Short mmCIF file of C-alpha atoms in Angstrom, two decimals:
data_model
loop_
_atom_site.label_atom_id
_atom_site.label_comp_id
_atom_site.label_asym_id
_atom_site.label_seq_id
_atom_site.Cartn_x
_atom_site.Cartn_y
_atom_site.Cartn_z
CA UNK A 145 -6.80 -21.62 40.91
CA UNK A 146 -4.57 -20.25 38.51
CA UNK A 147 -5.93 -19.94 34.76
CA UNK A 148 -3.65 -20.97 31.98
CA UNK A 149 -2.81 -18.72 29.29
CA UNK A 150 -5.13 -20.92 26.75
CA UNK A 151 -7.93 -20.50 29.15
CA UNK A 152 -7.70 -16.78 30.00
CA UNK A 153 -7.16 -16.25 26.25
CA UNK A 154 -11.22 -18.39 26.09
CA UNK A 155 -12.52 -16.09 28.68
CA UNK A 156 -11.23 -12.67 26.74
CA UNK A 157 -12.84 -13.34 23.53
CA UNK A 158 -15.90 -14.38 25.07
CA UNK A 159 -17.74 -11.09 24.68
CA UNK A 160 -16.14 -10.12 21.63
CA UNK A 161 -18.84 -10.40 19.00
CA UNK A 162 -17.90 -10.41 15.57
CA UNK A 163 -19.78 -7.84 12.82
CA UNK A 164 -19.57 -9.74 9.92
CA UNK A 165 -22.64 -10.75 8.38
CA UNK A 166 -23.56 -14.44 8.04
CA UNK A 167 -23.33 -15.87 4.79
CA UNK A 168 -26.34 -18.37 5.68
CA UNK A 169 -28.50 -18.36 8.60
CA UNK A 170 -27.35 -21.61 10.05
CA UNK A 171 -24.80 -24.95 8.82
CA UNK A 172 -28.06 -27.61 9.17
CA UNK A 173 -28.06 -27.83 5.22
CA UNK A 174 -24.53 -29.62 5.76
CA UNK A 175 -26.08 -32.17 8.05
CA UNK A 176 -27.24 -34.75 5.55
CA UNK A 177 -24.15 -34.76 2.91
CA UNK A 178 -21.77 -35.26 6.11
CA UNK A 179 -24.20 -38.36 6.84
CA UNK A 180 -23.80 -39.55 3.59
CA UNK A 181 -20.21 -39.24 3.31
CA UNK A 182 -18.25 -39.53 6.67
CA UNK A 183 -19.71 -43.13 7.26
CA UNK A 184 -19.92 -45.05 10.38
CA UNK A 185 -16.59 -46.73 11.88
CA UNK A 186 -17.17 -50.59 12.76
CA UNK A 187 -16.68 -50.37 16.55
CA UNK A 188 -16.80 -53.17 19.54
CA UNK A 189 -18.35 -52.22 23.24
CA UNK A 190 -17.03 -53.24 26.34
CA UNK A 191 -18.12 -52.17 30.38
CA UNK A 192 -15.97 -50.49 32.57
CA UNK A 193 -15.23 -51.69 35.88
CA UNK A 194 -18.65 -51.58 38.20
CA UNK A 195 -18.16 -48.42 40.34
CA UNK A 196 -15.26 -46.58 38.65
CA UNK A 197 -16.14 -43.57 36.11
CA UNK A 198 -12.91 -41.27 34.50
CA UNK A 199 -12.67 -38.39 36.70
CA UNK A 200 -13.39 -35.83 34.11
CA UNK A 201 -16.47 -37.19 33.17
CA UNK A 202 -17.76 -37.58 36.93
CA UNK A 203 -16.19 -33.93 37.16
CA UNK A 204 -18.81 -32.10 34.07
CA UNK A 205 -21.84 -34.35 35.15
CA UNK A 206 -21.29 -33.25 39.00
CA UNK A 207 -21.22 -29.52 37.62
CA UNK A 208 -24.24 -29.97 35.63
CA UNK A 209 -26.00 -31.05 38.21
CA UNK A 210 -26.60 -34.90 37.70
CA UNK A 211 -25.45 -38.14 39.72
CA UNK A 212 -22.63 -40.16 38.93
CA UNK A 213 -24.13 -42.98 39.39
CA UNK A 214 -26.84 -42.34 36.37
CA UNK A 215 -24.11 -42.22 34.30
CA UNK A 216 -22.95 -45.72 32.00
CA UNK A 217 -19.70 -45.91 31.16
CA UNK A 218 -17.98 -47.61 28.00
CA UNK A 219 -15.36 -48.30 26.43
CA UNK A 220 -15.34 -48.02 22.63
CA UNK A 221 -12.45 -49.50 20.24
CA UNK A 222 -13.52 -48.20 16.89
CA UNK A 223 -11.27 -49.74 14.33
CA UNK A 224 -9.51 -46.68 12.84
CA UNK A 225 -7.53 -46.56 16.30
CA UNK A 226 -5.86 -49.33 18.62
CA UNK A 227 -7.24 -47.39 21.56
CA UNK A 228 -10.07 -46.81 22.89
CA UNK A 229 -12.30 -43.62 23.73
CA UNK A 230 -14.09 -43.79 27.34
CA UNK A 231 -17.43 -42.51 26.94
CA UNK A 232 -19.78 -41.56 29.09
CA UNK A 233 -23.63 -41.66 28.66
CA UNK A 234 -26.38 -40.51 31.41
CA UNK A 235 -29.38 -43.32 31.25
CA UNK A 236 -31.79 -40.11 30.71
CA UNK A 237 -29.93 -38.62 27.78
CA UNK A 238 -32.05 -37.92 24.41
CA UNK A 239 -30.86 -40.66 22.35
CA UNK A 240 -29.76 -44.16 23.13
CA UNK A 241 -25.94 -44.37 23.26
CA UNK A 242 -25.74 -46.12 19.94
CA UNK A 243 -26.33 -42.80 18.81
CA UNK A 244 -23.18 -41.15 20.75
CA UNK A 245 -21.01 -44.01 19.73
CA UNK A 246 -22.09 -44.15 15.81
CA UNK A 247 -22.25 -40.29 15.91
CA UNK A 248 -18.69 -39.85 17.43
CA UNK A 249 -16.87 -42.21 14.72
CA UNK A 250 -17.97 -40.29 12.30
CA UNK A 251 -15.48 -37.58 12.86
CA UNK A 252 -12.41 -38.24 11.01
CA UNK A 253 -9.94 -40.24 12.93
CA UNK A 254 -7.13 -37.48 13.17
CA UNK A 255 -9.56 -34.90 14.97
CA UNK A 256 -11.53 -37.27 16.72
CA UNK A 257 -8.22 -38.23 18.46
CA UNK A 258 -7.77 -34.69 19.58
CA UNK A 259 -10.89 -35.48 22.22
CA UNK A 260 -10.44 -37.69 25.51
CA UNK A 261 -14.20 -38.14 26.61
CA UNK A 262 -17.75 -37.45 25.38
CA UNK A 263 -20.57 -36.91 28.12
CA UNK A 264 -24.02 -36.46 27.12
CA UNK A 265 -26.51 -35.45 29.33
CA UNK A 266 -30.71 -34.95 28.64
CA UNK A 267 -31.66 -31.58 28.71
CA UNK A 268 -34.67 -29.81 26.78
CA UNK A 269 -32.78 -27.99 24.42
CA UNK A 270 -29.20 -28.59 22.40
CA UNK A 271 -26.33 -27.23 23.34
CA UNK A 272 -22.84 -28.57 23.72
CA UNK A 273 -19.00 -27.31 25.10
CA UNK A 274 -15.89 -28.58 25.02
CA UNK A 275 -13.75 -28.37 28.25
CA UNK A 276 -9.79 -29.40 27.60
CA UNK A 277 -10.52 -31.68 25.40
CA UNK A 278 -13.94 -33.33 27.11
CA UNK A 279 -17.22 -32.52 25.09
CA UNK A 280 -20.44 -32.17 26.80
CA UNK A 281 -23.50 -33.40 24.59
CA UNK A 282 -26.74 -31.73 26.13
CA UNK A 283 -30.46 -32.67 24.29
CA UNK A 284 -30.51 -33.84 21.10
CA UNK A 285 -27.29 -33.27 20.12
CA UNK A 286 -25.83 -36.67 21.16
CA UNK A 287 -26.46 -37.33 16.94
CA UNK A 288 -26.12 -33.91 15.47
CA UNK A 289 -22.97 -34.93 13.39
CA UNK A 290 -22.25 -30.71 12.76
CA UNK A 291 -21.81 -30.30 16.70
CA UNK A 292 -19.19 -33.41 17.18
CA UNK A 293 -17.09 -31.66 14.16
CA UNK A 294 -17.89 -28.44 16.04
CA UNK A 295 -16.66 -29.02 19.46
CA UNK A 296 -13.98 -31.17 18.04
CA UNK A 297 -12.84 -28.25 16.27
CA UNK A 298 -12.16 -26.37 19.17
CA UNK A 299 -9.85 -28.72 20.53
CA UNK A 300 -7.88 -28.67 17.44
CA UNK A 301 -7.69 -24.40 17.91
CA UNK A 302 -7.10 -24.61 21.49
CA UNK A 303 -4.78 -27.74 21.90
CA UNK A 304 -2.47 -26.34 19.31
CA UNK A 305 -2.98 -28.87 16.55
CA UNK A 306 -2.00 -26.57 14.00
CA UNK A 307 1.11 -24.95 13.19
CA UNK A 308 -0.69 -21.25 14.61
CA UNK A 309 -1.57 -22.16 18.08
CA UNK A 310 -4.38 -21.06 19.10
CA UNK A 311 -5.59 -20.79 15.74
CA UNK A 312 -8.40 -18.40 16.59
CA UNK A 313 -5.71 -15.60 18.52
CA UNK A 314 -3.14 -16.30 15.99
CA UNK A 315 -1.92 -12.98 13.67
CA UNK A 316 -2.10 -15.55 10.54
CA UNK A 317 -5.81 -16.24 11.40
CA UNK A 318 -6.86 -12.24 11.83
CA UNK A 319 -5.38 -11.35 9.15
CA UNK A 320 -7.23 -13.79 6.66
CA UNK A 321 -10.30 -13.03 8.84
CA UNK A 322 -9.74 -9.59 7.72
CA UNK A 323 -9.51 -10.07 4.40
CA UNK A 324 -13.12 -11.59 3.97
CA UNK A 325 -16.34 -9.76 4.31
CA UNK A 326 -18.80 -12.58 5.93
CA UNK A 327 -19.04 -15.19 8.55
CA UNK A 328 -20.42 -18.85 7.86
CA UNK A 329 -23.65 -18.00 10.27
CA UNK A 330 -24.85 -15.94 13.23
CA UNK A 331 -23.70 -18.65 15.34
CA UNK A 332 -19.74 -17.62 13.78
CA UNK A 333 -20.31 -14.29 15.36
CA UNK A 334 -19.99 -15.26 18.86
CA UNK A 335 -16.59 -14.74 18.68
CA UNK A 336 -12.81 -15.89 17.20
CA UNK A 337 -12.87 -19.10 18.96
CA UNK A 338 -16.30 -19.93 17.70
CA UNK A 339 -16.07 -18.69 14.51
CA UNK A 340 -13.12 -21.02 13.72
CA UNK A 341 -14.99 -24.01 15.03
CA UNK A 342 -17.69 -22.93 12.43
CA UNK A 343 -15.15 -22.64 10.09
CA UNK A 344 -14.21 -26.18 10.67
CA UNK A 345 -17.16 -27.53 10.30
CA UNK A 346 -17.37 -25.95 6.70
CA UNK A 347 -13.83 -27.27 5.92
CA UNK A 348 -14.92 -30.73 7.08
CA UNK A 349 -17.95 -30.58 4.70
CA UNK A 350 -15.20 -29.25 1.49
CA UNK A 351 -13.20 -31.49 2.21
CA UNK A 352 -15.60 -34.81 2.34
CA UNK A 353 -18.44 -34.48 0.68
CA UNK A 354 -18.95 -34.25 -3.22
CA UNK A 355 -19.35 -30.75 -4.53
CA UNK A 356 -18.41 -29.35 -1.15
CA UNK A 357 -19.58 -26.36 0.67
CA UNK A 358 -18.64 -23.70 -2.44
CA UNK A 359 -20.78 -25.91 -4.59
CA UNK A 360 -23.62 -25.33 -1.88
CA UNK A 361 -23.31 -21.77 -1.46
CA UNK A 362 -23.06 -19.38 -4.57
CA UNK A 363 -21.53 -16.90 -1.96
CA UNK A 364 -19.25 -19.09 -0.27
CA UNK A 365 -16.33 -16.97 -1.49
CA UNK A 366 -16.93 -14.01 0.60
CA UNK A 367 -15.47 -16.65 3.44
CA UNK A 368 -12.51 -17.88 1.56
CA UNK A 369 -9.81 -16.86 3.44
CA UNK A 370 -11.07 -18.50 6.51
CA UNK A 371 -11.97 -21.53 5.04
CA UNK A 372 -8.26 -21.89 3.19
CA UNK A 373 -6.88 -20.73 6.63
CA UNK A 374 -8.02 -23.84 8.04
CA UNK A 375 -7.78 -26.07 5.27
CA UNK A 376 -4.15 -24.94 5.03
CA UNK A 377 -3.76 -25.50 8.77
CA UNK A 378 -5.30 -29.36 8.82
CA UNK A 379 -3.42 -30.29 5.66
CA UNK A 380 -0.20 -29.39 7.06
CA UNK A 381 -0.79 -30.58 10.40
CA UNK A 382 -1.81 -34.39 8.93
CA UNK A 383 -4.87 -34.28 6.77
CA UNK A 384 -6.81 -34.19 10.10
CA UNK A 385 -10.23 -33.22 8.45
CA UNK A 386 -10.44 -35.87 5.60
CA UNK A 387 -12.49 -39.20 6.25
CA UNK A 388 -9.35 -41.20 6.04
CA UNK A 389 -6.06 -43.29 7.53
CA UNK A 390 -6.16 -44.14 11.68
CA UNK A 391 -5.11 -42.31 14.70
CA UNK A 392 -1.87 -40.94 15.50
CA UNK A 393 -1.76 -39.82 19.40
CA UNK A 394 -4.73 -39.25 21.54
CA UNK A 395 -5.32 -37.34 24.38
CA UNK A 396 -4.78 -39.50 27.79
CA UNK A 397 -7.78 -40.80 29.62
CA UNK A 398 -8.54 -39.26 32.99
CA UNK A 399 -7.93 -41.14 36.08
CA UNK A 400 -10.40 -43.73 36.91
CA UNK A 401 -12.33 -42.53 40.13
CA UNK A 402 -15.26 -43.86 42.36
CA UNK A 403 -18.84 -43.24 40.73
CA UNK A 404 -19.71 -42.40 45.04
CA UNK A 405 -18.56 -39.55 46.39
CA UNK A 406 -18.01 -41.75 49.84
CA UNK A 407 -15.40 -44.03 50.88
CA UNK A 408 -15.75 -47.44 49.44
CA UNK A 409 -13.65 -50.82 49.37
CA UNK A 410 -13.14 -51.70 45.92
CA UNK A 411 -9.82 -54.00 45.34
CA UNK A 412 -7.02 -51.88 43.90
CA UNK A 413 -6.71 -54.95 41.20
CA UNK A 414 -10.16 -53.64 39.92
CA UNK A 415 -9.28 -50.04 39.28
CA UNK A 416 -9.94 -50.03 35.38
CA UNK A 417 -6.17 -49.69 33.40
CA UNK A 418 -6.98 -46.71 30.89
CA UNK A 419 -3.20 -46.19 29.67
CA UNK A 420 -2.90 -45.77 25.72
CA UNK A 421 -1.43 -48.41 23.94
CA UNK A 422 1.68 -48.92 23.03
CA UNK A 423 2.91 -46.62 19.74
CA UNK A 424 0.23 -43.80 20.44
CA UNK A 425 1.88 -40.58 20.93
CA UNK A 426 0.24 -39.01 23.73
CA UNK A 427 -1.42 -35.25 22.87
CA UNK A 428 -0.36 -32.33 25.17
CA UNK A 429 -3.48 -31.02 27.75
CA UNK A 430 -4.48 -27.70 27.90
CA UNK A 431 -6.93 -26.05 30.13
CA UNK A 432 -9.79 -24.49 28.42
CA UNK A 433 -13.81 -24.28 28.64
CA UNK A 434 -16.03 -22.70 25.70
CA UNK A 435 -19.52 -22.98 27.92
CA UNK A 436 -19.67 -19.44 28.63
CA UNK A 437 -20.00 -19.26 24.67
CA UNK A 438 -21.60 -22.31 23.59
CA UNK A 439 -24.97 -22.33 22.10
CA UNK A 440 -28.93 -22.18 23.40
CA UNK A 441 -29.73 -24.49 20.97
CA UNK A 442 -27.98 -25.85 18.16
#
């Protein structure tokens, strides 16, 4: 299979480790000022058809190892958009899906449109990647609201949100980089790609919650530049990081496809219609993956 240019870009910087020291040892002191400020979006549940599951969700809980058919599928219409997400939720995950759904609308509306699915999945410990535009929830962090901003950022970076696309490759993003002398956290110095999605998460936090991050951290200046970078880069591409307004475009849903691997007879009628409403501008795929640098344990 041929990679795309996104994609091979994702592999490269995967063992290229940043040496910049981290200004704090990890972002969980942002945790409770996001859930104090980026508030819960009133949302309604409904099924999706019995024995149908979107292909790209059936697709990451094959490769992980798990059975369709433990998986429940929904359909969430939060009301900050007039379409739906799909989500998918394995009946053994570490949360109940209430968690995934309330968790999820808490990212602002114009990043949280730049994701098609959310799988979660139990495992023992946290961890979580984002593959084109489909985040994979492992362990507890189906209500970690810092790893929803996370992963969301990369699809922002690596769908070309911004006006420098990819943000993390881009000369306007090294060059700031350059220009400061820390990382937000040891978890920034995986690499570019990850670093930016850390960066996001920071920017999120400015942006939202009283005081912001440079009224948290006395230090917080030695990673300016990559904090305005972003900042810059959401503001001009729509406010996407601010609590605020509805959706714009969304990426489209994956196919429906049978939960069972065999041949079945379901009517054609039932095949679940997962088109985006009218007056949605639909966001450009790209083929990425970030699990070969995603986290142990968040």
């Amino acid at each position: 299979m041929r990679l795309s240019a996104i994609a091979l870009f994702v592999a490269s910087v995967a063992a290229q480790r940043l040496t910049k020291p981290p200004l704090q040892q990890n972002l969980d002191n942002l945790k409770q000022g996001f859930l104090n400020n980026l508030g819960v979006v009133h949302s309604s549940r409904s099924g999706f058809q019995a024995g149908y599951i979107p292909a790209n969700c059936k697709k990451i809980v094959q490769r992980e190892g798990f059975n369709p058919a433990d998986i429940q599928t929904v359909t969430i219409k939060y009301d900050d958009c007039s379409a739906p997400w799909i989500l998918c939720y394995h009946k053994n995950s570490n949360g109940p899906i209430g968690d995934l759904i309330d968790t999820f609308s808490r990212v602002p509306v114009r990043t949280r449109q730049f994701v098609r699915h959310v799988v979660t999945l139990p495992a023992t410990s946290g961890h979580a990647y984002n593959d084109g535009g489909d985040i994979a929830m492992f362990g507890d962090t189906i209500n970690n609201i810092n790893v929803y901003i996370h992963e969301s950022g990369h699809s922002l970076d690596l769908l070309g949100a911004y006006k420098d696309k990819p943000l993390s490759s881009s000369q306007k993003w090294l060059s700031e980089y350059a220009q400061d002398s820390a990382v937000p956290d040891p978890y920034s110095q995986t690499n570019q790609v990850e670093n930016v999605a850390q960066n996001t998460v920071v920017t999120t936090y400015e942006r939202n919650v009283p005081g912001g991050f440079f009224g948290l951290n006395k230090d917080a200046n030695k990673i300016f530049h990559q904090y305005a970078t972003v900042d810059t880069e959401q503001r001009e591409a729509g406010t996407l990081l601010v609590k605020s307004g509805s959706c714009t475009g969304r990426l489209a849903n994956s196919d429906p496809v049978t939960v069972s691997g065999a041949a079945v007879k379901i009517a054609a009628a039932a095949k679940p219609d997962v088109a985006l409403p009218a007056g949605i501008v639909v966001v450009e795929g790209k083929d990425f993956n970030t699990k070969d640098s995603c986290k142990d344990a968040f």
